[in-house]
mmCIF file of C-alpha atoms in Angstrom:
data_model
loop_
_atom_site.group_PDB
_atom_site.id
_atom_site.type_symbol
_atom_site.label_atom_id
_atom_site.label_comp_id
_atom_site.label_asym_id
_atom_site.label_seq_id
_atom_site.Cartn_x
_atom_site.Cartn_y
_atom_site.Cartn_z
ATOM 1 C CA MET A 1 42.569 122.036 136.640
ATOM 2 C CA LYS A 2 45.210 122.256 133.769
ATOM 3 C CA THR A 3 47.090 124.555 136.216
ATOM 4 C CA MET A 4 46.622 121.584 138.845
ATOM 5 C CA PHE A 5 47.818 118.855 136.272
ATOM 6 C CA ALA A 6 50.895 120.828 135.671
ATOM 7 C CA ALA A 7 52.327 121.077 138.999
ATOM 8 C CA LEU A 8 51.893 117.252 139.720
ATOM 9 C CA VAL A 9 53.773 116.580 136.249
ATOM 10 C CA ALA A 10 56.623 119.077 137.478
ATOM 11 C CA ALA A 11 56.455 117.479 140.958
ATOM 12 C CA ALA A 12 56.988 114.251 139.341
ATOM 13 C CA LEU A 13 60.171 115.489 137.152
ATOM 14 C CA ILE A 14 61.739 116.942 140.474
ATOM 15 C CA GLY A 15 61.196 113.513 142.531
ATOM 16 C CA ILE A 16 62.872 112.397 139.224
ATOM 17 C CA VAL A 17 65.918 114.354 139.390
ATOM 18 C CA VAL A 18 66.511 114.217 143.260
ATOM 19 C CA THR A 19 66.583 110.572 143.126
ATOM 20 C CA PRO A 20 69.601 109.935 145.008
ATOM 21 C CA ALA A 21 72.439 108.346 142.992
ATOM 22 C CA PHE A 22 73.240 105.918 144.917
ATOM 23 C CA PRO A 23 71.221 103.124 146.177
ATOM 24 C CA GLU A 24 70.184 103.038 149.866
ATOM 25 C CA GLY A 25 73.343 101.889 152.029
ATOM 26 C CA GLU A 26 75.927 102.883 150.211
ATOM 27 C CA ALA A 27 78.022 105.820 150.658
ATOM 28 C CA GLU A 28 79.863 107.714 147.995
ATOM 29 C CA VAL A 29 83.699 106.399 147.417
ATOM 30 C CA ARG A 30 86.107 109.149 147.171
ATOM 31 C CA GLY A 31 89.739 109.103 145.488
ATOM 32 C CA GLN A 32 93.024 110.789 146.782
ATOM 33 C CA THR A 33 93.130 113.771 144.166
ATOM 34 C CA ILE A 34 95.155 116.306 146.868
ATOM 35 C CA CYS A 35 98.368 116.375 148.409
ATOM 36 C CA PRO A 36 97.918 116.108 152.273
ATOM 37 C CA VAL A 37 101.035 117.865 153.069
ATOM 38 C CA MET A 38 101.025 120.544 150.506
ATOM 39 C CA GLY A 39 97.883 120.906 149.476
ATOM 40 C CA GLY A 40 98.059 120.740 145.296
ATOM 41 C CA VAL A 41 96.969 118.333 142.874
ATOM 42 C CA VAL A 42 98.250 115.083 142.715
ATOM 43 C CA ASP A 43 100.441 113.490 140.829
ATOM 44 C CA LYS A 44 100.147 109.912 141.149
ATOM 45 C CA GLN A 45 103.996 109.002 139.788
ATOM 46 C CA TYR A 46 104.996 110.502 143.531
ATOM 47 C CA PHE A 47 103.409 108.056 146.567
ATOM 48 C CA ALA A 48 104.161 106.272 149.804
ATOM 49 C CA ASP A 49 102.640 103.193 150.908
ATOM 50 C CA HIS A 50 101.822 102.495 154.515
ATOM 51 C CA ASN A 51 99.873 99.284 156.376
ATOM 52 C CA GLY A 52 98.853 98.919 152.940
ATOM 53 C CA LYS A 53 97.238 102.433 152.029
ATOM 54 C CA ARG A 54 98.596 104.284 148.742
ATOM 55 C CA VAL A 55 99.009 107.599 149.695
ATOM 56 C CA TYR A 56 100.040 110.357 146.595
ATOM 57 C CA PHE A 57 101.666 113.462 146.724
ATOM 58 C CA CYS A 58 101.899 116.269 144.476
ATOM 59 C CA CYS A 59 105.783 116.896 144.011
ATOM 60 C CA PRO A 60 108.701 114.004 145.723
ATOM 61 C CA ALA A 61 109.449 117.057 148.141
ATOM 62 C CA CYS A 62 106.324 116.303 150.379
ATOM 63 C CA ALA A 63 106.838 112.275 150.163
ATOM 64 C CA PRO A 64 109.658 113.510 152.762
ATOM 65 C CA GLU A 65 107.708 115.343 154.931
ATOM 66 C CA PHE A 66 104.949 112.316 154.804
ATOM 67 C CA ALA A 67 107.189 110.024 155.741
ATOM 68 C CA LYS A 68 107.900 111.828 159.552
ATOM 69 C CA ASP A 69 104.440 111.542 160.827
ATOM 70 C CA PRO A 70 102.576 109.469 158.440
ATOM 71 C CA GLU A 71 99.196 108.364 160.334
ATOM 72 C CA LYS A 72 98.977 111.790 160.629
ATOM 73 C CA TYR A 73 98.653 112.639 157.150
ATOM 74 C CA ILE A 74 96.287 109.967 156.518
ATOM 75 C CA LYS A 75 93.948 110.000 159.951
ATOM 76 C CA LYS A 76 93.676 113.936 157.822
ATOM 77 C CA LEU A 77 92.504 112.449 154.483
ATOM 78 C CA GLU A 78 90.188 109.662 156.224
ATOM 79 C CA ASP A 79 88.553 112.333 158.468
ATOM 80 C CA GLU A 80 88.242 113.992 155.272
ATOM 81 C CA GLY A 81 86.237 110.865 153.798
ATOM 82 C CA ILE A 82 88.480 109.848 151.288
ATOM 83 C CA THR A 83 89.024 106.828 150.332
ATOM 84 C CA LEU A 84 93.021 105.408 149.789
ATOM 85 C CA ASP A 85 93.772 103.151 147.068
ATOM 86 C CA GLN A 86 95.028 99.665 148.874
ATOM 87 C CA THR A 87 98.749 99.539 148.133
ATOM 88 C CA PRO A 88 99.270 96.673 144.808
ATOM 89 C CA ASP A 89 99.758 93.377 145.800
ATOM 90 C CA ASP A 90 103.049 92.202 143.994
ATOM 91 C CA GLY A 91 102.899 88.374 144.701
ATOM 92 C CA GLN A 92 103.980 86.033 142.519
ATOM 93 C CA GLY A 93 100.709 85.695 140.220
ATOM 94 C CA ALA A 94 101.134 89.205 139.573
ATOM 95 C CA ASP A 95 104.505 89.659 138.554
ATOM 96 C CA GLU A 96 103.692 86.843 135.434
ATOM 97 C CA ALA A 97 100.645 88.191 135.053
ATOM 98 C CA ALA A 98 101.867 91.710 134.426
ATOM 99 C CA GLY A 99 105.247 90.053 132.753
ATOM 100 C CA HIS A 100 107.480 90.903 135.964
ATOM 101 C CA THR A 101 110.807 88.655 135.735
ATOM 102 C CA GLY A 102 111.186 89.125 139.885
ATOM 103 C CA GLN A 103 113.293 92.222 138.873
ATOM 104 C CA VAL A 104 112.890 95.266 142.382
ATOM 105 C CA TRP A 105 114.346 98.557 141.795
ATOM 106 C CA ILE A 106 114.831 100.801 144.517
ATOM 107 C CA CYS A 107 116.809 104.689 145.718
ATOM 108 C CA SER A 108 120.020 104.602 145.821
ATOM 109 C CA MET A 109 119.273 106.810 148.986
ATOM 110 C CA HIS A 110 116.250 105.169 150.678
ATOM 111 C CA ALA A 111 116.441 101.738 150.689
ATOM 112 C CA GLN A 112 113.132 101.464 151.987
ATOM 113 C CA VAL A 113 111.838 102.475 148.490
ATOM 114 C CA GLU A 114 110.956 99.383 146.203
ATOM 115 C CA GLN A 115 109.396 99.423 142.807
ATOM 116 C CA PRO A 116 108.684 95.951 140.716
ATOM 117 C CA GLU A 117 109.549 98.758 137.649
ATOM 118 C CA ALA A 118 111.793 101.388 136.527
ATOM 119 C CA GLY A 119 110.647 105.061 137.851
ATOM 120 C CA ASN A 120 111.382 107.515 140.519
ATOM 121 C CA CYS A 121 112.063 107.564 143.908
ATOM 122 C CA PRO A 122 108.537 109.293 145.506
ATOM 123 C CA MET A 123 110.757 110.685 147.910
ATOM 124 C CA CYS A 124 113.856 112.240 146.283
ATOM 125 C CA GLY A 125 112.588 112.320 142.817
ATOM 126 C CA MET A 126 116.572 110.567 141.469
ATOM 127 C CA ASP A 127 115.956 107.540 139.191
ATOM 128 C CA LEU A 128 115.562 104.219 140.868
ATOM 129 C CA VAL A 129 118.197 101.449 139.970
ATOM 130 C CA LEU A 130 117.670 97.951 139.336
ATOM 131 C CA ARG A 131 118.312 95.346 142.082
ATOM 132 C CA GLU A 132 117.640 91.715 141.175
ATOM 133 C CA ALA A 133 115.327 89.825 143.434
ATOM 134 C CA GLU A 134 116.891 88.107 146.369
ATOM 135 C CA GLY A 135 118.522 84.512 145.312
ATOM 136 C CA THR A 136 120.043 85.821 142.333
ATOM 137 C CA THR A 137 123.158 88.076 142.030
ATOM 138 C CA GLU A 138 122.483 91.452 142.950
ATOM 139 C CA THR A 139 123.250 94.117 140.625
ATOM 140 C CA VAL A 140 126.063 96.652 142.340
ATOM 141 C CA THR A 141 124.630 100.168 143.500
ATOM 142 C CA THR A 142 126.883 102.374 142.558
ATOM 143 C CA GLN A 143 126.417 106.080 144.134
ATOM 144 C CA THR A 144 124.003 109.120 141.815
ATOM 145 C CA ALA A 145 122.846 110.864 144.752
ATOM 146 C CA CYS A 146 124.674 113.723 147.093
ATOM 147 C CA PRO A 147 124.396 111.931 150.474
ATOM 148 C CA ASN A 148 123.991 115.343 152.132
ATOM 149 C CA SER A 149 121.494 116.555 150.053
ATOM 150 C CA GLY A 150 119.740 113.481 147.867
ATOM 151 C CA LYS A 151 120.630 115.452 144.433
ATOM 152 C CA PRO A 152 122.593 114.073 141.812
ATOM 153 C CA ILE A 153 126.422 113.975 142.391
ATOM 154 C CA ASN A 154 129.102 116.171 140.227
ATOM 155 C CA LYS A 155 131.913 114.193 140.783
ATOM 156 C CA ASN A 156 133.631 117.660 140.326
ATOM 157 C CA HIS A 157 132.509 117.909 144.467
ATOM 158 C CA PHE A 158 134.084 114.653 146.769
ATOM 159 C CA ALA A 159 135.907 113.837 149.550
ATOM 160 C CA ASP A 160 137.772 110.444 150.669
ATOM 161 C CA TYR A 161 136.851 108.654 154.176
ATOM 162 C CA ASN A 162 138.342 105.604 154.827
ATOM 163 C CA GLY A 163 140.408 104.521 152.053
ATOM 164 C CA LYS A 164 135.935 105.356 149.587
ATOM 165 C CA ARG A 165 135.109 108.238 147.453
ATOM 166 C CA VAL A 166 132.451 109.975 148.350
ATOM 167 C CA TYR A 167 130.683 111.889 145.447
ATOM 168 C CA PHE A 168 128.832 115.374 147.120
ATOM 169 C CA CYS A 169 126.102 117.909 144.908
ATOM 170 C CA GLY A 170 128.299 121.090 145.430
ATOM 171 C CA PRO A 171 131.162 122.260 147.830
ATOM 172 C CA GLY A 172 129.014 122.577 150.476
ATOM 173 C CA CYS A 173 127.976 118.857 151.255
ATOM 174 C CA VAL A 174 131.534 118.012 151.302
ATOM 175 C CA LYS A 175 132.328 120.568 153.676
ATOM 176 C CA ALA A 176 129.065 119.149 155.778
ATOM 177 C CA PHE A 177 130.617 115.438 155.663
ATOM 178 C CA LYS A 178 134.401 116.264 156.512
ATOM 179 C CA ALA A 179 132.373 117.899 159.521
ATOM 180 C CA ASP A 180 131.217 114.900 160.653
ATOM 181 C CA PRO A 181 131.395 111.551 158.139
ATOM 182 C CA GLU A 182 129.852 108.981 159.647
ATOM 183 C CA PRO A 183 126.232 109.532 160.034
ATOM 184 C CA TYR A 184 126.923 109.943 155.815
ATOM 185 C CA MET A 185 128.329 106.402 155.298
ATOM 186 C CA LYS A 186 126.433 104.768 157.478
ATOM 187 C CA ARG A 187 123.425 106.467 155.285
ATOM 188 C CA LEU A 188 124.846 105.407 152.012
ATOM 189 C CA ALA A 189 125.744 101.729 153.314
ATOM 190 C CA ASP A 190 121.865 101.471 155.044
ATOM 191 C CA ALA A 191 120.933 101.687 151.218
ATOM 192 C CA GLY A 192 123.406 99.342 149.861
ATOM 193 C CA VAL A 193 125.330 101.973 147.770
ATOM 194 C CA VAL A 194 129.202 100.297 147.152
ATOM 195 C CA LEU A 195 131.347 103.760 146.554
ATOM 196 C CA GLU A 196 134.461 103.266 144.568
ATOM 197 C CA ASP A 197 138.051 103.024 146.252
ATOM 198 C CA ALA A 198 139.456 106.571 146.673
ATOM 199 C CA PRO A 199 142.444 106.924 144.300
ATOM 200 C CA ARG A 200 145.679 104.922 146.005
ATOM 201 C CA GLU A 201 148.599 108.685 146.843
ATOM 202 C CA VAL A 202 151.800 107.945 145.559
ATOM 203 C CA LYS A 203 154.466 109.340 147.608
ATOM 204 C CA THR A 204 156.996 110.170 145.821
ATOM 205 C CA GLN A 205 160.926 111.085 146.691
ATOM 206 C CA THR A 206 161.360 114.489 147.565
ATOM 207 C CA MET A 207 164.780 114.290 150.827
ATOM 208 C CA CYS A 208 167.706 112.311 150.442
ATOM 209 C CA PRO A 209 167.850 109.025 152.764
ATOM 210 C CA VAL A 210 171.478 110.161 153.440
ATOM 211 C CA LEU A 211 170.768 113.228 155.299
ATOM 212 C CA THR A 212 167.655 113.114 155.221
ATOM 213 C CA ASN A 213 167.299 116.720 156.063
ATOM 214 C CA GLN A 214 168.539 118.010 152.486
ATOM 215 C CA LYS A 215 166.603 118.149 149.308
ATOM 216 C CA ILE A 216 167.442 115.928 146.763
ATOM 217 C CA ASN A 217 169.242 116.699 143.630
ATOM 218 C CA LYS A 218 167.403 114.486 140.889
ATOM 219 C CA SER A 219 171.106 114.305 138.461
ATOM 220 C CA ILE A 220 172.468 112.847 140.519
ATOM 221 C CA PHE A 221 171.054 108.880 141.189
ATOM 222 C CA ALA A 222 171.710 105.527 141.609
ATOM 223 C CA ASP A 223 169.661 102.274 139.920
ATOM 224 C CA HIS A 224 169.563 99.653 142.216
ATOM 225 C CA GLU A 225 167.511 96.288 141.534
ATOM 226 C CA GLY A 226 165.170 98.177 139.081
ATOM 227 C CA LYS A 227 164.254 101.121 141.528
ATOM 228 C CA ARG A 228 166.155 105.171 141.199
ATOM 229 C CA VAL A 229 167.419 106.494 144.240
ATOM 230 C CA TYR A 230 167.775 110.241 143.981
ATOM 231 C CA PHE A 231 170.489 111.775 146.848
ATOM 232 C CA CYS A 232 171.747 115.492 147.675
ATOM 233 C CA CYS A 233 174.860 115.185 146.870
ATOM 234 C CA ARG A 234 178.122 113.533 145.282
ATOM 235 C CA SER A 235 178.999 112.102 148.667
ATOM 236 C CA CYS A 236 175.931 110.497 149.836
ATOM 237 C CA GLN A 237 175.301 108.925 145.947
ATOM 238 C CA ARG A 238 178.507 106.794 147.214
ATOM 239 C CA ALA A 239 177.538 105.705 150.735
ATOM 240 C CA PHE A 240 174.465 104.913 149.622
ATOM 241 C CA GLY A 241 176.615 102.392 147.490
ATOM 242 C CA LYS A 242 178.167 100.314 150.479
ATOM 243 C CA ASN A 243 174.701 99.057 151.648
ATOM 244 C CA PRO A 244 171.998 100.175 148.488
ATOM 245 C CA ALA A 245 169.282 97.860 150.092
ATOM 246 C CA LYS A 246 169.561 99.742 153.670
ATOM 247 C CA TYR A 247 168.353 102.928 151.760
ATOM 248 C CA VAL A 248 165.820 101.600 149.792
ATOM 249 C CA LYS A 249 164.461 100.318 152.470
ATOM 250 C CA GLN A 250 164.177 102.917 154.807
ATOM 251 C CA LEU A 251 162.584 104.607 152.100
ATOM 252 C CA GLU A 252 159.812 102.575 151.271
ATOM 253 C CA ASP A 253 159.358 102.341 154.395
ATOM 254 C CA GLN A 254 158.272 105.814 154.629
ATOM 255 C CA GLY A 255 155.862 105.349 151.910
ATOM 256 C CA ILE A 256 157.556 106.429 149.070
ATOM 257 C CA THR A 257 156.961 104.989 145.869
ATOM 258 C CA LEU A 258 160.299 105.078 144.412
ATOM 259 C CA GLU A 259 160.279 105.328 140.459
ATOM 260 C CA ARG A 260 160.561 102.057 138.187
ATOM 261 C CA VAL A 261 163.939 101.501 136.125
ATOM 262 C CA SER A 262 165.427 98.706 133.935
ATOM 263 C CA GLN A 263 167.024 96.254 136.111
ATOM 264 C CA THR A 264 171.030 97.176 134.897
ATOM 265 C CA SER A 265 172.962 99.327 137.799
ATOM 266 C CA HIS A 266 173.400 102.303 137.112
ATOM 267 C CA SER A 267 174.609 105.488 138.625
ATOM 268 C CA HIS A 268 174.856 109.402 137.712
#
């Protein structure tokens, strides 16, 4: 009798233990914990939003791979029964509740990345830069990332193109840019990056304006209207004196910047 009673108690206890944790008709919600690209544990500072769903990654390198075929990776996660987070609603009410002022943080290399607060680009890991909200004066987005690799720029490595200076992370990227600059310029323009003006090359006088195939001798010169002109010999100096404006114009038409001196005429 005691044995039968013990068995009934044990059965009752087992029934309590195996009672489903979720009410009938409700399924367990599984949040994302694994990166769909590399399979590592997700780090929620790295993510991408697609069609109202937020996908997290284990590192910034996985985001560009996801961007190539987002539907593939989302289907992979959902086929595993994972319920993805919804993209946060950044409406005006939410902004006010969070204390935001309408500022938007963007990536200088990936124009599609926009966040309501400072952080890192989920695609390349670069620090986001501030862009003012539409309707206000926008903050100038200067170049911080190499247009080839996406890495931080090193200002010792650059190339000038169409009057603009472009910086790179290393010499290999400079070489790639010089081989075909237009795609890189477009990439920077699409990201809203404002490039520095390339320093204007100053071309100084090296040849005599009279005997144009002879190099100048800086001990022989004449000043005209605050500009100093050098010659190869005394004969050319005298020839210059007969029509100085002609020779000054000739040099400046070649893009030569003459030295500036006091307005007092002087020859030597």
